[in-house]
PDB file of C-alpha atoms in Angstrom:
ATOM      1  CA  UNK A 226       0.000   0.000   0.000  1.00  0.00           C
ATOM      2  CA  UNK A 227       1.327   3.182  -0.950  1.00  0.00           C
ATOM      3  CA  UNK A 228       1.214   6.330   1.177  1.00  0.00           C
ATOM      4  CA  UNK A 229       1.307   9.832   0.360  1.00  0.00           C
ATOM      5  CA  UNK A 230       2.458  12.414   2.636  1.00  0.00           C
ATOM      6  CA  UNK A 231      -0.630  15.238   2.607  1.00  0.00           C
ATOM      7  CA  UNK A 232      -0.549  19.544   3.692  1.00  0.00           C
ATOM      8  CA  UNK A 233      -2.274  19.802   6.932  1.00  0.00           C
ATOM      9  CA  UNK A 234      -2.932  22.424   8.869  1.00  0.00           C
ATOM     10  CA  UNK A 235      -1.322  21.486  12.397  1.00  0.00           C
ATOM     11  CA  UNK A 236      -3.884  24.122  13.867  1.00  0.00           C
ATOM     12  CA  UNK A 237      -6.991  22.544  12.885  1.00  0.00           C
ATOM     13  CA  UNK A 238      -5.696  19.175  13.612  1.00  0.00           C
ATOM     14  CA  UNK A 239      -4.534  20.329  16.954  1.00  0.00           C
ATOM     15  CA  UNK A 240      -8.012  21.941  18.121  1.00  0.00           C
ATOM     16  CA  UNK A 241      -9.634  18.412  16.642  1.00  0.00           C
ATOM     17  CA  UNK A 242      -7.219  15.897  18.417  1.00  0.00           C
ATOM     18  CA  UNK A 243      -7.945  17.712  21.538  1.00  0.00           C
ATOM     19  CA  UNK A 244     -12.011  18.036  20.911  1.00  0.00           C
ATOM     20  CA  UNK A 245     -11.839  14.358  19.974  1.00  0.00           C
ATOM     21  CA  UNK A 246      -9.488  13.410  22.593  1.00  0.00           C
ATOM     22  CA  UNK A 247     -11.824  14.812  25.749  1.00  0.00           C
ATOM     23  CA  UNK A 248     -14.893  13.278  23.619  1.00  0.00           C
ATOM     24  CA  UNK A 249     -13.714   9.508  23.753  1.00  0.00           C
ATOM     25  CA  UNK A 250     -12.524  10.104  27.906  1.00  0.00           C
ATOM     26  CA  UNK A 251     -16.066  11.714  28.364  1.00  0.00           C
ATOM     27  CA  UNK A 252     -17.940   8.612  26.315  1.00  0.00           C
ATOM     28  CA  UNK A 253     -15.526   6.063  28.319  1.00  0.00           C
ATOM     29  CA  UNK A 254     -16.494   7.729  31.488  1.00  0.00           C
ATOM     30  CA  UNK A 255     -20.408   7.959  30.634  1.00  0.00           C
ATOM     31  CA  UNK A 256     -20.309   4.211  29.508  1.00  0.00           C
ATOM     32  CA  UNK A 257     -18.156   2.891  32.202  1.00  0.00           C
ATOM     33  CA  UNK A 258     -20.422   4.365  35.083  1.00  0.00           C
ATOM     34  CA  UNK A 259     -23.758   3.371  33.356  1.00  0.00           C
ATOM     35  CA  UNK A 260     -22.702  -0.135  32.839  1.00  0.00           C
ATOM     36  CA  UNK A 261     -21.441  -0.714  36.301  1.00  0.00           C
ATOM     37  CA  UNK A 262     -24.363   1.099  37.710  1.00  0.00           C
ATOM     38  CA  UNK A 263     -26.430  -1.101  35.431  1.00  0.00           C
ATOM     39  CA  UNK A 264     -24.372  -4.546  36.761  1.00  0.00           C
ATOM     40  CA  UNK A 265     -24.202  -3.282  40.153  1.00  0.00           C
ATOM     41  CA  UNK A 266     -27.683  -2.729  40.446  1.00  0.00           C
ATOM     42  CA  UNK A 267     -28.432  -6.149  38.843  1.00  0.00           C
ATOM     43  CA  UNK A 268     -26.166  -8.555  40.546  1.00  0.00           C
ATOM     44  CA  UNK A 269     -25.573  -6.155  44.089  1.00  0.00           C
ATOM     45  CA  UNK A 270     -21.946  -4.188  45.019  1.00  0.00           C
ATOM     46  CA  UNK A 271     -18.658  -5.770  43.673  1.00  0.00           C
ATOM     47  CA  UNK A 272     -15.491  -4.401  42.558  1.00  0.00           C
ATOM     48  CA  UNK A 273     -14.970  -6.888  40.180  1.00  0.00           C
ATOM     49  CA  UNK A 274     -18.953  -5.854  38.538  1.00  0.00           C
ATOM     50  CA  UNK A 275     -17.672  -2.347  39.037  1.00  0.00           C
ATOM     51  CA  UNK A 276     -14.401  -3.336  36.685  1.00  0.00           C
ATOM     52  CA  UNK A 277     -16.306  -5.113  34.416  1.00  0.00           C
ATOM     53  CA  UNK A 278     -18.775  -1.986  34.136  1.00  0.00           C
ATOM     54  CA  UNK A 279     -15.892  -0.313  32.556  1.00  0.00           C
ATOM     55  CA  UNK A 280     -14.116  -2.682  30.544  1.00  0.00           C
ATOM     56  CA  UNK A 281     -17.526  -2.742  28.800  1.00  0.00           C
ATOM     57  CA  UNK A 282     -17.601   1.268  28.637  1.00  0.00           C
ATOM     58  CA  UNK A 283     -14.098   0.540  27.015  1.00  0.00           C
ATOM     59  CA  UNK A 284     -15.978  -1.860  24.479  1.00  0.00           C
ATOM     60  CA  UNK A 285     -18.368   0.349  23.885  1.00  0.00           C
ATOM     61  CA  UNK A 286     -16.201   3.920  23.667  1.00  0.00           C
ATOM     62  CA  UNK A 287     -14.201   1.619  21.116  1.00  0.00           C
ATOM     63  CA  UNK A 288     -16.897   0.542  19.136  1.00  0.00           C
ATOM     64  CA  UNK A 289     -18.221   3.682  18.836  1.00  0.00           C
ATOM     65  CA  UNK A 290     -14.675   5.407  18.311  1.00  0.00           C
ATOM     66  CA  UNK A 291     -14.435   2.695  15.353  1.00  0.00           C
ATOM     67  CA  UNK A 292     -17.676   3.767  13.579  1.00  0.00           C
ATOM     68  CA  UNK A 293     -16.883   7.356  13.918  1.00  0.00           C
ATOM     69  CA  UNK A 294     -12.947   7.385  12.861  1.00  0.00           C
ATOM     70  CA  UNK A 295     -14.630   6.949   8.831  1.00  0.00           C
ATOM     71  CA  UNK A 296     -16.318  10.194   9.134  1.00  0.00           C
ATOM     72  CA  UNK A 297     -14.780  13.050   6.890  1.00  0.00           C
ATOM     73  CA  UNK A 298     -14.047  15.064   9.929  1.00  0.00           C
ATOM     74  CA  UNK A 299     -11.939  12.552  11.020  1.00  0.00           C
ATOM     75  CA  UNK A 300      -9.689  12.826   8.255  1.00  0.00           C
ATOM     76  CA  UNK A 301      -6.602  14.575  10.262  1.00  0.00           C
ATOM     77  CA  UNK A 302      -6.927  11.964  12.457  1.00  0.00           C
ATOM     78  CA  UNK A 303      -6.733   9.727  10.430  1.00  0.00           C
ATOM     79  CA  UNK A 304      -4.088  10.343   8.191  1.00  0.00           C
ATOM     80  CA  UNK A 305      -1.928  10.817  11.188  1.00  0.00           C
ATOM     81  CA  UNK A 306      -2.885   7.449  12.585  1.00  0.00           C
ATOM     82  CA  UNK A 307      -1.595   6.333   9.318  1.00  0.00           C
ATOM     83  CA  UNK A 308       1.625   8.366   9.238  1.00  0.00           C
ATOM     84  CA  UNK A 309       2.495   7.431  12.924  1.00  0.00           C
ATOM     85  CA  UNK A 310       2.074   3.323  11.972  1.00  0.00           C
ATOM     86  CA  UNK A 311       4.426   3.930   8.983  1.00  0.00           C
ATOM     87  CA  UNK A 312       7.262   5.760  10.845  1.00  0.00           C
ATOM     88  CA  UNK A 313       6.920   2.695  13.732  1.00  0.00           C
ATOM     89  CA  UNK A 314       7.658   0.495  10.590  1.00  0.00           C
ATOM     90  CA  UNK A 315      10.136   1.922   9.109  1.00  0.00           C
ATOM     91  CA  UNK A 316      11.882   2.411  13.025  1.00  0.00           C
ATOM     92  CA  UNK A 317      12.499  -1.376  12.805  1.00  0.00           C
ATOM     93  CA  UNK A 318      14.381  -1.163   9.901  1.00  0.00           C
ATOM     94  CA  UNK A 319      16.286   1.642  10.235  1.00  0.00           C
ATOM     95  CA  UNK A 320      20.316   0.453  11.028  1.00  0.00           C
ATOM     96  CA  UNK A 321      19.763  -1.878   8.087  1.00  0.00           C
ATOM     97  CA  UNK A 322      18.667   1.019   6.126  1.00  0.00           C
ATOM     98  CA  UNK A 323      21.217   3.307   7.303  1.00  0.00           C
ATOM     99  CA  UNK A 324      23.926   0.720   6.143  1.00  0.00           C
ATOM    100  CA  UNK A 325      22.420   0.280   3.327  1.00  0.00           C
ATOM    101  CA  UNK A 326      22.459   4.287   2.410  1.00  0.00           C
ATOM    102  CA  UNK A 327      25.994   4.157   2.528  1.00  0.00           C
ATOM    103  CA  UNK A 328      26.317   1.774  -0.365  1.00  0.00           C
ATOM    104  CA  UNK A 329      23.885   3.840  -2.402  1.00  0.00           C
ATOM    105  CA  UNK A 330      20.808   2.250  -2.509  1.00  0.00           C
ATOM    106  CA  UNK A 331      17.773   4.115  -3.868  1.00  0.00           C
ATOM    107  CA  UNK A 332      15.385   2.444  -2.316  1.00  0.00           C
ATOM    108  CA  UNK A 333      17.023   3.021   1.621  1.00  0.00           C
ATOM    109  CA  UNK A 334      17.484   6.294   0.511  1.00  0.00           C
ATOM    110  CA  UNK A 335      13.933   6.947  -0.485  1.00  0.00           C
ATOM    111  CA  UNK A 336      12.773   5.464   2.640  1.00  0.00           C
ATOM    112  CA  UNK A 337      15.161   6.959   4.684  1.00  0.00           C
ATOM    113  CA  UNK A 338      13.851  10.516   3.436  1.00  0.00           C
ATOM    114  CA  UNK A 339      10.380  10.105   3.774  1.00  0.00           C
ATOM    115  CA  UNK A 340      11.167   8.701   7.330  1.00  0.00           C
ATOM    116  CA  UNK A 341      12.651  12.265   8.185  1.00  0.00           C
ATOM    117  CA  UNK A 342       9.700  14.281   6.032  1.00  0.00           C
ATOM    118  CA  UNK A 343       7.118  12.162   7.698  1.00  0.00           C
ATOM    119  CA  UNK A 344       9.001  13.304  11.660  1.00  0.00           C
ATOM    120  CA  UNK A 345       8.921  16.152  10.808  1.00  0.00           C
ATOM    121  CA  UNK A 346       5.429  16.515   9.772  1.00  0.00           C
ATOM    122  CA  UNK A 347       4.536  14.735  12.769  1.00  0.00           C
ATOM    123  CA  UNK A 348       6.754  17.274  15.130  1.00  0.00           C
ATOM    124  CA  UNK A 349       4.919  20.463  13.513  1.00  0.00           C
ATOM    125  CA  UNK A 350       1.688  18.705  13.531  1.00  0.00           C
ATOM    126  CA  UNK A 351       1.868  18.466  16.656  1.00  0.00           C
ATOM    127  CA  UNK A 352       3.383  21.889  17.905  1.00  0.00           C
ATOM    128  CA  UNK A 353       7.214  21.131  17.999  1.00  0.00           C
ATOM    129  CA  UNK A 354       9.633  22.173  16.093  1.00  0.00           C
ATOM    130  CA  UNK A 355      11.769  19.383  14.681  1.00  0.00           C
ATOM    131  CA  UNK A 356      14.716  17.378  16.553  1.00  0.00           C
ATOM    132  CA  UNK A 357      17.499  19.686  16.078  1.00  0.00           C
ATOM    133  CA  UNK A 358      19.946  17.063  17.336  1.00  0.00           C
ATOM    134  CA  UNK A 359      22.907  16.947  15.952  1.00  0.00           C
ATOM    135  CA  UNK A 360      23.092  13.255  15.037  1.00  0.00           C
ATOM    136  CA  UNK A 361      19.702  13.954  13.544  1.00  0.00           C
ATOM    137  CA  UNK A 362      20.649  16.435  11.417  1.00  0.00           C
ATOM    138  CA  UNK A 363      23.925  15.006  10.225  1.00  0.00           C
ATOM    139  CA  UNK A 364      22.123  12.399   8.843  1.00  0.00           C
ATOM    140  CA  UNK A 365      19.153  14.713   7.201  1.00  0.00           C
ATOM    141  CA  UNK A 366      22.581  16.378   5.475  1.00  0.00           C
ATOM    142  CA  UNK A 367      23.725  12.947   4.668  1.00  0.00           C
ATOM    143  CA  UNK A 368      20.897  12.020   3.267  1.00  0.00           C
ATOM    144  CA  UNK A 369      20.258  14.837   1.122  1.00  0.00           C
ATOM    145  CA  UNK A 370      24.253  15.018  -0.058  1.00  0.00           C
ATOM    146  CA  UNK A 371      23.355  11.334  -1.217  1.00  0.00           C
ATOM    147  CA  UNK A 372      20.469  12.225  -2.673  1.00  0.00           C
ATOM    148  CA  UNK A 373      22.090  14.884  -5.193  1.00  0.00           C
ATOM    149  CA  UNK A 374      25.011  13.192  -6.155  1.00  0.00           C
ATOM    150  CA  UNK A 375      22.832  10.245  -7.228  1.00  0.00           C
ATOM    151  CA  UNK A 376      20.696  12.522  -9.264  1.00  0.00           C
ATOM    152  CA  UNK A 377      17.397  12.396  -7.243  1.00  0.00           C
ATOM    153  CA  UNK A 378      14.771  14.723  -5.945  1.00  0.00           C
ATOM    154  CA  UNK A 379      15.359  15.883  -2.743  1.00  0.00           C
ATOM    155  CA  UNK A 380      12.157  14.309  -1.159  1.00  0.00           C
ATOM    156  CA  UNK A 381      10.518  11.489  -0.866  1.00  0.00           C
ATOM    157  CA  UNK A 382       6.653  12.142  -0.467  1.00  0.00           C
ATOM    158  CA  UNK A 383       5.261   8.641  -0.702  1.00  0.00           C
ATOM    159  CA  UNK A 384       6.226   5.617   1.202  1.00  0.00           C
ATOM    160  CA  UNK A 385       5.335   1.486  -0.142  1.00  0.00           C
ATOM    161  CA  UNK A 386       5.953  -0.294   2.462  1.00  0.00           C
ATOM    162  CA  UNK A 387       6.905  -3.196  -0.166  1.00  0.00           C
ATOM    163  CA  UNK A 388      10.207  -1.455  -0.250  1.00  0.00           C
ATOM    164  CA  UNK A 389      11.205  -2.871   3.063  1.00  0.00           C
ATOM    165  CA  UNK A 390      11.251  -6.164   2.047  1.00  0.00           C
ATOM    166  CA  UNK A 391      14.370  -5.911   0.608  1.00  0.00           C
ATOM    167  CA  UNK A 392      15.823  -5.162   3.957  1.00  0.00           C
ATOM    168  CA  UNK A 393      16.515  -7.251   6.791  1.00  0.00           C
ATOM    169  CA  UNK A 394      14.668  -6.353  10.232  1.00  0.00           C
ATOM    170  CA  UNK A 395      16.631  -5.389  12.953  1.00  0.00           C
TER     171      UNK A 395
END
């Protein structure tokens, strides 16, 4: 599956993440206390009802959560879901792929860059600025200087994750 990096404005997703974010607690919190009040009240007073009561408030605030998250409002959301699950991917791979930049492959390269596009993204979607460490951007700088003397575009915007198959997990 291929994936695109997208513009988003980290304002807009900001304000949502927190609406949606204090939504789902409020839902879990309304479900959890109406199902154990609902056990509780059937079977008498038990901690283990009252834990149960909001495991199933969990359920529920899941369920629910997994209906809504299709909704076009949900897009940001979404997409940064997406993003985040990529990056974790590619973090598993990434001393093969860094040995692998070093002998001028393409395809480590390409991954490699949208790796750093994609943290970055993340960082000012969420209100950071990005990693200014210095082993962080020595490799941004590698990556780039690679990138130019092999004759390709300095980014990366899409990600297959097919590409790390070629590389071994480390």
């Amino acid at each position: 599956m291929v994936f695109t990096l997208e513009q988003h404005d980290s304002h807009s997703y900001r304000r949502k993440a927190r609406m949606i974010s204090f939504a789902m607690a409020g839902q879990l919190l309304i479900f959890g206390m109406l199902f154990s009040m609902l056990l509780t009240s059937t079977f008498g007073n038990s901690l283990w009802l009252y834990a149960l009561g909001v495991f199933l408030g969990l359920l529920a605030t899941s369920a629910l959560f997994a209906v809504l998250r299709e909704r076009p409002w949900m897009t940001e959301m979404r997409y940064v879901w997406q993003l985040k699950q990529h990056l974790s991917q590619i973090r598993g791979y990434l001393p093969t792929l860094r040995r692998a930049v070093d002998d001028d492959n393409k395809a480590a390269l390409n991954v490699l860059t949208f790796y750093h596009q994609g943290i970055t993204q993340l960082a000012e979607l969420n209100g950071r600025s990005p990693s200014q460490d210095t082993a962080w951007v020595a490799e941004a700088n590698h990556i780039k200087a690679k990138r130019e003397a092999l004759g390709l575009s300095p980014r990366a915007d899409t990600f297959d994750s097919q590409d790390l198959h070629a590389f071994k997990r480390s």
